């Protein structure tokens, strides 16, 4: 059984050490057929981009011995050797433009020394141009240019419009070199998190072929279902043999294990109508950690700026569920706009798609325009987002301890404790991010219960009205109505008059649930801004 490496991103090191490698060389072979190809692909963090770049480097360095048994060795590819320039912005100190420039120049000098040439020029852009020309002349063949995490310097400074502009200007001249050296380049491949647009801060890259949403490359990164079952077959068998348990403490057979893996880590879709893929890092960490279902996405780091944007724009989970973007909006994404305090919620949705918190669901047509419907990829990502968002709204609350206590209270019908915990959470909200809207408080409660892993629906329509919220636990069902600066009694009365519970009584009786009508009133008055009163009416006792 091959070892699973969760911290190795160099192809040669994986192969030399006999570690598990899921063969993606068929996609690279397709790219290689373009004799002057210049490509770009955006994928979320920790999705195997660096490994792909390292694999391409090994190919152009003629390391055929590393590819024995892989798809590429069975093709007509003749393994010509080309000089390779590999730039990885993730390796440099990007805290200032000066340090980034220094890191780039140092990397270019190392490359020049490797090939026995000098790297001349007063800037990294000039040095890159000089090296490309000298390598082309020395080896009498096209140069291969590989750039990983092309957008990291901007992403790291996108909160400050001034810094973002400084980095934009510095990088623009650097990337302009690629366009000017086209005749001397055999192959160019860039990766990043964000998909650039021709009118964006990276406009000088508009000569690249963007394969980010191309159906031929939708599964180039990540693992398909077939790849998971084939490459991890022995590891799957070991998990079943050891009698590992799922989240309900049930011993899993193979079908149960695959189902749980799919719910937790599958679901990323990068082209409409194409197969979804698993996050490779999450899968690797799952097996490495003895088949423990954990939120590995959250462990790898949550983009704090995304969460800050959400709180700044007073956006909640309800704003994200069912979101959609047009084809045109994707083509105009501009990282620099995120530093503008007037940034529109649309840009936040774009950023969520680019960073992997949302993924493509389906394509709809309306008024002759194409819309991409978005969704959370899987339970792991949704949980990461909910936890990160609540932490951004209330930094004094330990989300995991809070989830346990609130989940226990709701699940056992301890409404008084549940309301006390909600009060505690709202007491920790910053004064300057609260909004005088009923929907604002409703959305936070919705997000809290979703983060607890409970089934919570918002804005549920009936034949004569709209229910603010329905919280469904194993033994208790809550029909919830929110009010702002009114009374909880008025909220419960609305549930009665509008007969909100009517459609839930029969199913709840069959499940043995207790049905609660719960009215919650918030006050926006200065010095309060919390739940002022709540009222509960039990509509049906458990099992009756």
Short mmCIF file of N, CA, C and O in Angstrom, two decimals, residues 329-413:
data_model
loop_
_atom_site.label_atom_id
_atom_site.label_comp_id
_atom_site.label_asym_id
_atom_site.label_seq_id
_atom_site.Cartn_x
_atom_site.Cartn_y
_atom_site.Cartn_z
N UNK A 329 -20.19 38.70 -15.53
CA UNK A 329 -19.63 39.12 -14.24
C UNK A 329 -18.34 38.37 -13.93
O UNK A 329 -17.42 38.93 -13.33
N UNK A 330 -18.26 37.12 -14.34
CA UNK A 330 -17.03 36.36 -14.13
C UNK A 330 -15.89 36.93 -14.97
O UNK A 330 -14.73 36.92 -14.57
N UNK A 331 -16.23 37.43 -16.14
CA UNK A 331 -15.21 37.95 -17.05
C UNK A 331 -14.69 39.32 -16.63
O UNK A 331 -13.69 39.80 -17.16
N UNK A 332 -15.34 39.95 -15.66
CA UNK A 332 -14.92 41.29 -15.24
C UNK A 332 -14.39 41.31 -13.82
O UNK A 332 -14.27 42.37 -13.22
N UNK A 333 -14.10 40.16 -13.26
CA UNK A 333 -13.60 40.13 -11.89
C UNK A 333 -12.27 40.86 -11.80
O UNK A 333 -11.36 40.62 -12.60
N UNK A 334 -12.16 41.75 -10.82
CA UNK A 334 -10.95 42.55 -10.66
C UNK A 334 -10.57 42.58 -9.19
O UNK A 334 -11.31 43.13 -8.37
N UNK A 335 -9.46 41.98 -8.86
CA UNK A 335 -9.03 41.92 -7.46
C UNK A 335 -8.93 43.30 -6.83
O UNK A 335 -9.26 43.49 -5.65
N UNK A 336 -8.50 44.30 -7.60
CA UNK A 336 -8.28 45.63 -7.05
C UNK A 336 -9.57 46.24 -6.51
O UNK A 336 -9.56 47.03 -5.57
N UNK A 337 -10.72 45.87 -7.09
CA UNK A 337 -11.99 46.44 -6.66
C UNK A 337 -12.34 46.03 -5.24
O UNK A 337 -13.13 46.71 -4.56
N UNK A 338 -11.79 44.92 -4.77
CA UNK A 338 -12.11 44.45 -3.43
C UNK A 338 -11.57 45.39 -2.35
O UNK A 338 -12.03 45.36 -1.21
N UNK A 339 -10.59 46.20 -2.69
CA UNK A 339 -10.04 47.15 -1.73
C UNK A 339 -10.88 48.41 -1.64
O UNK A 339 -10.68 49.24 -0.75
N UNK A 340 -11.84 48.58 -2.55
CA UNK A 340 -12.71 49.75 -2.56
C UNK A 340 -13.82 49.58 -1.53
O UNK A 340 -14.53 48.58 -1.55
N UNK A 341 -13.99 50.53 -0.60
CA UNK A 341 -15.06 50.39 0.41
C UNK A 341 -16.45 50.33 -0.18
O UNK A 341 -17.39 49.90 0.48
N UNK A 342 -16.59 50.72 -1.46
CA UNK A 342 -17.90 50.66 -2.11
C UNK A 342 -18.10 49.34 -2.87
O UNK A 342 -19.02 49.23 -3.67
N UNK A 343 -17.27 48.37 -2.61
CA UNK A 343 -17.35 47.09 -3.32
C UNK A 343 -18.74 46.52 -3.20
O UNK A 343 -19.38 46.55 -2.14
N UNK A 344 -19.25 45.97 -4.29
CA UNK A 344 -20.59 45.42 -4.33
C UNK A 344 -20.61 43.97 -3.87
O UNK A 344 -19.62 43.24 -4.03
N UNK A 345 -21.74 43.52 -3.29
CA UNK A 345 -21.85 42.11 -2.87
C UNK A 345 -21.55 41.12 -3.99
O UNK A 345 -21.07 40.01 -3.74
N UNK A 346 -21.81 41.53 -5.24
CA UNK A 346 -21.51 40.67 -6.38
C UNK A 346 -20.05 40.26 -6.37
O UNK A 346 -19.72 39.10 -6.65
N UNK A 347 -19.15 41.19 -6.04
CA UNK A 347 -17.72 40.89 -6.03
C UNK A 347 -17.38 39.89 -4.93
O UNK A 347 -16.46 39.08 -5.06
N UNK A 348 -18.11 39.96 -3.83
CA UNK A 348 -17.89 39.00 -2.75
C UNK A 348 -18.26 37.60 -3.21
O UNK A 348 -17.56 36.63 -2.93
N UNK A 349 -19.37 37.49 -3.96
CA UNK A 349 -19.78 36.19 -4.50
C UNK A 349 -18.72 35.66 -5.46
O UNK A 349 -18.41 34.47 -5.48
N UNK A 350 -18.16 36.56 -6.27
CA UNK A 350 -17.11 36.16 -7.20
C UNK A 350 -15.90 35.62 -6.44
O UNK A 350 -15.32 34.60 -6.81
N UNK A 351 -15.53 36.33 -5.37
CA UNK A 351 -14.38 35.90 -4.58
C UNK A 351 -14.65 34.55 -3.92
O UNK A 351 -13.75 33.70 -3.85
N UNK A 352 -15.86 34.34 -3.45
CA UNK A 352 -16.21 33.05 -2.84
C UNK A 352 -16.11 31.92 -3.86
O UNK A 352 -15.66 30.81 -3.53
N UNK A 353 -16.51 32.18 -5.09
CA UNK A 353 -16.38 31.17 -6.14
C UNK A 353 -14.92 30.88 -6.42
O UNK A 353 -14.50 29.72 -6.54
N UNK A 354 -14.12 31.93 -6.53
CA UNK A 354 -12.72 31.76 -6.88
C UNK A 354 -11.93 31.05 -5.78
O UNK A 354 -10.99 30.30 -6.06
N UNK A 355 -12.30 31.30 -4.53
CA UNK A 355 -11.55 30.70 -3.42
C UNK A 355 -12.09 29.33 -3.02
O UNK A 355 -11.56 28.70 -2.10
N UNK A 356 -13.14 28.85 -3.70
CA UNK A 356 -13.63 27.50 -3.46
C UNK A 356 -14.72 27.39 -2.42
O UNK A 356 -15.17 26.28 -2.13
N UNK A 357 -15.17 28.51 -1.86
CA UNK A 357 -16.27 28.44 -0.89
C UNK A 357 -17.61 28.23 -1.58
O UNK A 357 -18.56 27.76 -0.96
N UNK A 358 -17.68 28.59 -2.84
CA UNK A 358 -18.83 28.27 -3.67
C UNK A 358 -18.31 27.58 -4.92
O UNK A 358 -17.15 27.75 -5.30
N UNK A 359 -19.18 26.81 -5.55
CA UNK A 359 -18.80 26.15 -6.79
C UNK A 359 -19.98 26.16 -7.75
O UNK A 359 -21.10 26.52 -7.36
N UNK A 360 -19.75 25.79 -8.99
CA UNK A 360 -20.81 25.80 -10.00
C UNK A 360 -21.81 24.69 -9.73
O UNK A 360 -21.45 23.56 -9.41
N UNK A 361 -23.08 25.03 -9.86
CA UNK A 361 -24.15 24.05 -9.68
C UNK A 361 -24.78 23.72 -11.03
O UNK A 361 -24.74 22.59 -11.50
N UNK A 362 -25.34 24.73 -11.66
CA UNK A 362 -25.97 24.53 -12.97
C UNK A 362 -26.00 25.85 -13.71
O UNK A 362 -25.71 26.91 -13.13
N UNK A 363 -26.36 25.79 -14.99
CA UNK A 363 -26.47 26.98 -15.80
C UNK A 363 -27.93 27.20 -16.18
O UNK A 363 -28.60 26.29 -16.65
N UNK A 364 -28.42 28.40 -15.97
CA UNK A 364 -29.79 28.77 -16.32
C UNK A 364 -29.76 29.89 -17.34
O UNK A 364 -28.82 30.69 -17.39
N UNK A 365 -30.80 29.95 -18.13
CA UNK A 365 -30.96 31.04 -19.10
C UNK A 365 -32.15 31.89 -18.70
O UNK A 365 -33.21 31.38 -18.35
N UNK A 366 -31.95 33.21 -18.74
CA UNK A 366 -33.04 34.13 -18.43
C UNK A 366 -32.85 35.40 -19.24
O UNK A 366 -31.84 36.07 -19.15
N UNK A 367 -33.85 35.70 -20.04
CA UNK A 367 -33.77 36.89 -20.88
C UNK A 367 -32.61 36.89 -21.84
O UNK A 367 -32.02 37.93 -22.12
N UNK A 368 -32.25 35.70 -22.32
CA UNK A 368 -31.14 35.58 -23.25
C UNK A 368 -29.77 35.64 -22.60
O UNK A 368 -28.76 35.65 -23.29
N UNK A 369 -29.74 35.70 -21.27
CA UNK A 369 -28.47 35.78 -20.55
C UNK A 369 -28.23 34.49 -19.77
O UNK A 369 -29.15 33.91 -19.21
N UNK A 370 -26.97 34.08 -19.72
CA UNK A 370 -26.60 32.85 -19.03
C UNK A 370 -26.24 33.16 -17.58
O UNK A 370 -25.48 34.09 -17.29
N UNK A 371 -26.83 32.37 -16.65
CA UNK A 371 -26.56 32.51 -15.23
C UNK A 371 -25.97 31.21 -14.68
O UNK A 371 -26.46 30.14 -15.00
N UNK A 372 -24.95 31.35 -13.87
CA UNK A 372 -24.40 30.20 -13.17
C UNK A 372 -24.97 30.17 -11.75
O UNK A 372 -24.73 31.10 -10.97
N UNK A 373 -25.72 29.14 -11.43
CA UNK A 373 -26.20 28.96 -10.07
C UNK A 373 -25.06 28.36 -9.24
O UNK A 373 -24.37 27.45 -9.70
N UNK A 374 -24.89 28.87 -8.04
CA UNK A 374 -23.77 28.46 -7.20
C UNK A 374 -24.27 27.70 -5.96
O UNK A 374 -25.42 27.85 -5.56
N UNK A 375 -23.40 26.93 -5.38
CA UNK A 375 -23.71 26.17 -4.17
C UNK A 375 -22.43 25.92 -3.39
O UNK A 375 -21.32 26.08 -3.92
N UNK A 376 -22.59 25.53 -2.12
CA UNK A 376 -21.44 25.07 -1.36
C UNK A 376 -21.02 23.71 -1.93
O UNK A 376 -21.88 22.87 -2.21
N UNK A 377 -19.72 23.46 -2.09
CA UNK A 377 -19.29 22.18 -2.66
C UNK A 377 -19.68 20.98 -1.80
O UNK A 377 -20.13 19.96 -2.31
N UNK A 378 -19.51 21.10 -0.48
CA UNK A 378 -19.73 19.95 0.39
C UNK A 378 -19.88 20.40 1.84
O UNK A 378 -19.80 21.60 2.15
N UNK A 379 -20.09 19.44 2.71
CA UNK A 379 -20.28 19.75 4.12
C UNK A 379 -19.06 20.37 4.77
O UNK A 379 -19.18 21.23 5.64
N UNK A 380 -17.88 19.93 4.37
CA UNK A 380 -16.65 20.46 4.95
C UNK A 380 -16.50 21.95 4.67
O UNK A 380 -16.22 22.75 5.57
N UNK A 381 -16.71 22.35 3.42
CA UNK A 381 -16.54 23.75 3.04
C UNK A 381 -17.64 24.61 3.66
O UNK A 381 -17.38 25.72 4.13
N UNK A 382 -18.86 24.09 3.64
CA UNK A 382 -19.95 24.87 4.24
C UNK A 382 -19.69 25.11 5.72
O UNK A 382 -19.87 26.22 6.23
N UNK A 383 -19.26 24.07 6.41
CA UNK A 383 -18.96 24.22 7.83
C UNK A 383 -17.83 25.22 8.05
O UNK A 383 -17.88 26.03 8.98
N UNK A 384 -16.80 25.18 7.20
CA UNK A 384 -15.69 26.13 7.31
C UNK A 384 -16.18 27.56 7.15
O UNK A 384 -15.78 28.46 7.89
N UNK A 385 -17.04 27.75 6.16
CA UNK A 385 -17.55 29.09 5.91
C UNK A 385 -18.40 29.59 7.08
O UNK A 385 -18.24 30.73 7.53
N UNK A 386 -19.30 28.75 7.55
CA UNK A 386 -20.18 29.15 8.64
C UNK A 386 -19.38 29.48 9.90
O UNK A 386 -19.62 30.48 10.57
N UNK A 387 -18.39 28.63 10.21
CA UNK A 387 -17.56 28.86 11.38
C UNK A 387 -16.75 30.13 11.23
O UNK A 387 -16.67 30.95 12.16
N UNK A 388 -16.15 30.31 10.07
CA UNK A 388 -15.35 31.52 9.82
C UNK A 388 -16.18 32.78 9.87
O UNK A 388 -15.74 33.80 10.42
N UNK A 389 -17.39 32.72 9.34
CA UNK A 389 -18.24 33.90 9.31
C UNK A 389 -18.70 34.28 10.71
O UNK A 389 -18.67 35.45 11.10
N UNK A 390 -19.13 33.28 11.49
CA UNK A 390 -19.57 33.58 12.85
C UNK A 390 -18.42 34.10 13.71
O UNK A 390 -18.60 34.99 14.53
N UNK A 391 -17.24 33.55 13.51
CA UNK A 391 -16.07 34.02 14.25
C UNK A 391 -15.75 35.46 13.88
O UNK A 391 -15.35 36.26 14.73
N UNK A 392 -15.93 35.80 12.60
CA UNK A 392 -15.69 37.18 12.16
C UNK A 392 -16.69 38.14 12.79
O UNK A 392 -16.35 39.27 13.16
N UNK A 393 -17.93 37.69 12.96
CA UNK A 393 -18.95 38.54 13.57
C UNK A 393 -18.77 38.63 15.08
O UNK A 393 -19.06 39.66 15.69
N UNK A 394 -18.33 37.57 15.71
CA UNK A 394 -18.17 37.55 17.16
C UNK A 394 -16.88 36.84 17.51
O UNK A 394 -16.83 35.62 17.64
N UNK A 395 -15.81 37.60 17.67
CA UNK A 395 -14.49 37.02 17.89
C UNK A 395 -14.28 36.54 19.31
O UNK A 395 -13.28 35.90 19.62
N UNK A 396 -15.23 36.85 20.21
CA UNK A 396 -15.09 36.43 21.60
C UNK A 396 -15.67 35.05 21.86
O UNK A 396 -15.55 34.52 22.96
N UNK A 397 -16.35 34.48 20.86
CA UNK A 397 -17.01 33.19 21.04
C UNK A 397 -16.18 32.06 20.46
O UNK A 397 -15.70 32.16 19.33
N UNK A 398 -15.99 31.01 21.26
CA UNK A 398 -15.35 29.79 20.77
C UNK A 398 -16.40 29.03 19.97
O UNK A 398 -17.34 28.48 20.56
N UNK A 399 -16.31 29.01 18.62
CA UNK A 399 -17.38 28.42 17.82
C UNK A 399 -17.66 26.97 18.14
O UNK A 399 -18.81 26.52 18.11
N UNK A 400 -16.62 26.20 18.46
CA UNK A 400 -16.83 24.77 18.66
C UNK A 400 -17.53 24.48 20.00
O UNK A 400 -18.43 23.66 20.08
N UNK A 401 -17.12 25.19 21.06
CA UNK A 401 -17.80 25.02 22.35
C UNK A 401 -19.24 25.50 22.25
O UNK A 401 -20.16 24.88 22.79
N UNK A 402 -19.42 26.59 21.54
CA UNK A 402 -20.75 27.16 21.39
C UNK A 402 -21.67 26.21 20.61
O UNK A 402 -22.83 26.02 20.97
N UNK A 403 -21.14 25.63 19.57
CA UNK A 403 -21.91 24.69 18.75
C UNK A 403 -22.40 23.52 19.59
O UNK A 403 -23.55 23.11 19.50
N UNK A 404 -21.53 22.99 20.42
CA UNK A 404 -21.90 21.84 21.24
C UNK A 404 -23.03 22.19 22.19
O UNK A 404 -24.03 21.46 22.30
N UNK A 405 -22.90 23.31 22.89
CA UNK A 405 -23.90 23.69 23.89
C UNK A 405 -25.24 24.02 23.24
O UNK A 405 -26.30 23.59 23.72
N UNK A 406 -25.20 24.79 22.16
CA UNK A 406 -26.45 25.17 21.50
C UNK A 406 -27.12 23.97 20.86
O UNK A 406 -28.35 23.81 20.92
N UNK A 407 -26.33 23.10 20.25
CA UNK A 407 -26.89 21.91 19.63
C UNK A 407 -27.55 21.01 20.66
O UNK A 407 -28.63 20.44 20.41
N UNK A 408 -26.93 20.88 21.83
CA UNK A 408 -27.52 20.05 22.89
C UNK A 408 -28.85 20.65 23.37
O UNK A 408 -29.85 19.94 23.56
N UNK A 409 -28.87 21.98 23.56
CA UNK A 409 -30.08 22.64 24.06
C UNK A 409 -31.24 22.49 23.08
O UNK A 409 -32.36 22.13 23.47
N UNK A 410 -30.98 22.74 21.79
CA UNK A 410 -32.04 22.63 20.78
C UNK A 410 -32.49 21.18 20.62
O UNK A 410 -33.69 20.90 20.47
N UNK A 411 -31.55 20.28 20.66
CA UNK A 411 -31.87 18.87 20.45
C UNK A 411 -32.65 18.23 21.58
O UNK A 411 -33.36 17.24 21.37
N UNK A 412 -32.54 18.80 22.79
CA UNK A 412 -33.27 18.24 23.94
C UNK A 412 -34.50 19.05 24.31
O UNK A 412 -35.17 18.74 25.30
N UNK A 413 -34.77 20.10 23.55
CA UNK A 413 -35.95 20.91 23.83
C UNK A 413 -35.78 21.88 24.96
O UNK A 413 -36.77 22.40 25.51
#
